[in-house]
Amino acid sequence: MRDTTELELMLRGYGLTTAEILYRMPDHPGVLQTYLWQDYDLAPKFPVLNSFLEFWRAKLEGPLHSIRYTHKKLISPSEWRMVDGEILLH
């Protein structure tokens, strides 16, 4: 997916997903830390976010506490229309 441009992803239905991840500090489990994550993803299954969370659970030491996310499609099909014509200036 990384060799694809952002515009191509948006035209394929991807939207910008932002997640606020609260996790416990490994050395101090009573302390919560915030991590913000942002990438293009497909709603409603969010495969990119779920892949990142699986990586977090498998490789990082800070246990997850909670996740809040928002998703916004930046381009929708109704915003694109074919223009058949040409306007010449000067």
PDB file of C-alpha atoms in Angstrom:
ATOM      1  CA  MET A   1       0.000   0.000   0.000  1.00  0.00           C
ATOM      2  CA  ARG A   2       2.922   2.394   0.594  1.00  0.00           C
ATOM      3  CA  ASP A   3       3.763   2.641  -3.127  1.00  0.00           C
ATOM      4  CA  THR A   4       0.254   3.996  -3.750  1.00  0.00           C
ATOM      5  CA  THR A   5      -0.311   7.748  -3.635  1.00  0.00           C
ATOM      6  CA  GLU A   6      -2.717   9.296  -1.145  1.00  0.00           C
ATOM      7  CA  LEU A   7      -5.045  10.364  -3.969  1.00  0.00           C
ATOM      8  CA  GLU A   8      -5.195   6.806  -5.333  1.00  0.00           C
ATOM      9  CA  LEU A   9      -6.049   5.503  -1.856  1.00  0.00           C
ATOM     10  CA  MET A  10      -8.811   8.079  -1.438  1.00  0.00           C
ATOM     11  CA  LEU A  11     -10.256   7.222  -4.844  1.00  0.00           C
ATOM     12  CA  ARG A  12     -10.331   3.549  -3.772  1.00  0.00           C
ATOM     13  CA  GLY A  13     -12.461   4.429  -0.741  1.00  0.00           C
ATOM     14  CA  TYR A  14      -9.803   4.892   1.921  1.00  0.00           C
ATOM     15  CA  GLY A  15     -10.318   7.648   4.450  1.00  0.00           C
ATOM     16  CA  LEU A  16      -8.090   9.282   7.013  1.00  0.00           C
ATOM     17  CA  THR A  17      -8.257   7.428  10.326  1.00  0.00           C
ATOM     18  CA  THR A  18      -6.917   8.945  13.532  1.00  0.00           C
ATOM     19  CA  ALA A  19      -6.647   6.881  16.709  1.00  0.00           C
ATOM     20  CA  GLU A  20      -5.876   8.055  20.220  1.00  0.00           C
ATOM     21  CA  ILE A  21      -4.324   5.087  22.020  1.00  0.00           C
ATOM     22  CA  LEU A  22      -4.010   5.055  25.792  1.00  0.00           C
ATOM     23  CA  TYR A  23      -1.553   2.520  27.129  1.00  0.00           C
ATOM     24  CA  ARG A  24      -0.005   1.666  30.465  1.00  0.00           C
ATOM     25  CA  MET A  25       3.656   2.442  31.075  1.00  0.00           C
ATOM     26  CA  PRO A  26       5.564  -0.863  31.383  1.00  0.00           C
ATOM     27  CA  ASP A  27       7.507   0.230  34.495  1.00  0.00           C
ATOM     28  CA  HIS A  28       4.576   2.113  36.077  1.00  0.00           C
ATOM     29  CA  PRO A  29       1.269   0.326  35.252  1.00  0.00           C
ATOM     30  CA  GLY A  30      -0.751   2.962  37.104  1.00  0.00           C
ATOM     31  CA  VAL A  31       0.375   5.668  34.663  1.00  0.00           C
ATOM     32  CA  LEU A  32      -1.354   6.075  31.296  1.00  0.00           C
ATOM     33  CA  GLN A  33       0.445   7.466  28.252  1.00  0.00           C
ATOM     34  CA  THR A  34      -1.142   8.746  25.025  1.00  0.00           C
ATOM     35  CA  TYR A  35      -0.074   7.803  21.504  1.00  0.00           C
ATOM     36  CA  LEU A  36      -1.673   9.328  18.395  1.00  0.00           C
ATOM     37  CA  TRP A  37      -1.746   7.228  15.232  1.00  0.00           C
ATOM     38  CA  GLN A  38      -2.915   8.345  11.777  1.00  0.00           C
ATOM     39  CA  ASP A  39      -3.093   6.548   8.443  1.00  0.00           C
ATOM     40  CA  TYR A  40      -5.426   5.871   5.525  1.00  0.00           C
ATOM     41  CA  ASP A  41      -7.804   2.990   6.224  1.00  0.00           C
ATOM     42  CA  LEU A  42     -11.056   1.373   5.083  1.00  0.00           C
ATOM     43  CA  ALA A  43     -14.128   1.677   7.303  1.00  0.00           C
ATOM     44  CA  PRO A  44     -15.842  -0.203   8.916  1.00  0.00           C
ATOM     45  CA  LYS A  45     -13.330  -3.057   9.332  1.00  0.00           C
ATOM     46  CA  PHE A  46     -10.189  -0.884   9.611  1.00  0.00           C
ATOM     47  CA  PRO A  47      -7.603  -3.464   8.467  1.00  0.00           C
ATOM     48  CA  VAL A  48      -4.644  -1.034   8.722  1.00  0.00           C
ATOM     49  CA  LEU A  49      -5.508   0.046  12.277  1.00  0.00           C
ATOM     50  CA  ASN A  50      -6.132  -3.551  13.366  1.00  0.00           C
ATOM     51  CA  SER A  51      -2.802  -4.603  11.861  1.00  0.00           C
ATOM     52  CA  PHE A  52      -1.049  -1.842  13.811  1.00  0.00           C
ATOM     53  CA  LEU A  53      -2.789  -2.873  17.047  1.00  0.00           C
ATOM     54  CA  GLU A  54      -1.773  -6.502  16.512  1.00  0.00           C
ATOM     55  CA  PHE A  55       1.823  -5.323  16.028  1.00  0.00           C
ATOM     56  CA  TRP A  56       1.529  -3.306  19.250  1.00  0.00           C
ATOM     57  CA  ARG A  57       0.237  -6.283  21.233  1.00  0.00           C
ATOM     58  CA  ALA A  58       2.922  -8.617  19.846  1.00  0.00           C
ATOM     59  CA  LYS A  59       6.014  -6.382  19.896  1.00  0.00           C
ATOM     60  CA  LEU A  60       5.565  -3.514  22.377  1.00  0.00           C
ATOM     61  CA  GLU A  61       5.601  -3.761  26.147  1.00  0.00           C
ATOM     62  CA  GLY A  62       2.983  -1.141  27.077  1.00  0.00           C
ATOM     63  CA  PRO A  63      -0.394  -2.890  27.494  1.00  0.00           C
ATOM     64  CA  LEU A  64      -3.283  -1.150  25.749  1.00  0.00           C
ATOM     65  CA  HIS A  65      -5.840   0.557  27.965  1.00  0.00           C
ATOM     66  CA  SER A  66      -8.274   2.088  25.450  1.00  0.00           C
ATOM     67  CA  ILE A  67      -8.550   3.306  21.865  1.00  0.00           C
ATOM     68  CA  ARG A  68     -10.674   6.132  20.477  1.00  0.00           C
ATOM     69  CA  TYR A  69     -10.761   6.689  16.747  1.00  0.00           C
ATOM     70  CA  THR A  70     -12.317   8.850  14.099  1.00  0.00           C
ATOM     71  CA  HIS A  71     -12.561   8.245  10.359  1.00  0.00           C
ATOM     72  CA  LYS A  72     -13.237  10.706   7.558  1.00  0.00           C
ATOM     73  CA  LYS A  73     -13.540   9.957   3.867  1.00  0.00           C
ATOM     74  CA  LEU A  74     -11.814  12.903   2.263  1.00  0.00           C
ATOM     75  CA  ILE A  75     -13.113  12.249  -1.230  1.00  0.00           C
ATOM     76  CA  SER A  76     -16.457  10.726  -2.044  1.00  0.00           C
ATOM     77  CA  PRO A  77     -17.787   9.713  -5.467  1.00  0.00           C
ATOM     78  CA  SER A  78     -20.203  12.650  -5.574  1.00  0.00           C
ATOM     79  CA  GLU A  79     -17.276  15.075  -5.484  1.00  0.00           C
ATOM     80  CA  TRP A  80     -15.904  13.837  -8.812  1.00  0.00           C
ATOM     81  CA  ARG A  81     -17.689  14.398 -12.074  1.00  0.00           C
ATOM     82  CA  MET A  82     -16.628  14.147 -15.662  1.00  0.00           C
ATOM     83  CA  VAL A  83     -16.352  17.463 -17.442  1.00  0.00           C
ATOM     84  CA  ASP A  84     -16.970  17.340 -21.152  1.00  0.00           C
ATOM     85  CA  GLY A  85     -15.907  20.624 -22.620  1.00  0.00           C
ATOM     86  CA  GLU A  86     -13.181  23.197 -22.738  1.00  0.00           C
ATOM     87  CA  ILE A  87     -13.069  26.886 -21.918  1.00  0.00           C
ATOM     88  CA  LEU A  88     -10.372  28.965 -23.573  1.00  0.00           C
ATOM     89  CA  LEU A  89      -9.189  32.209 -22.033  1.00  0.00           C
ATOM     90  CA  HIS A  90      -7.316  34.720 -24.165  1.00  0.00           C
TER      91      HIS A  90
END
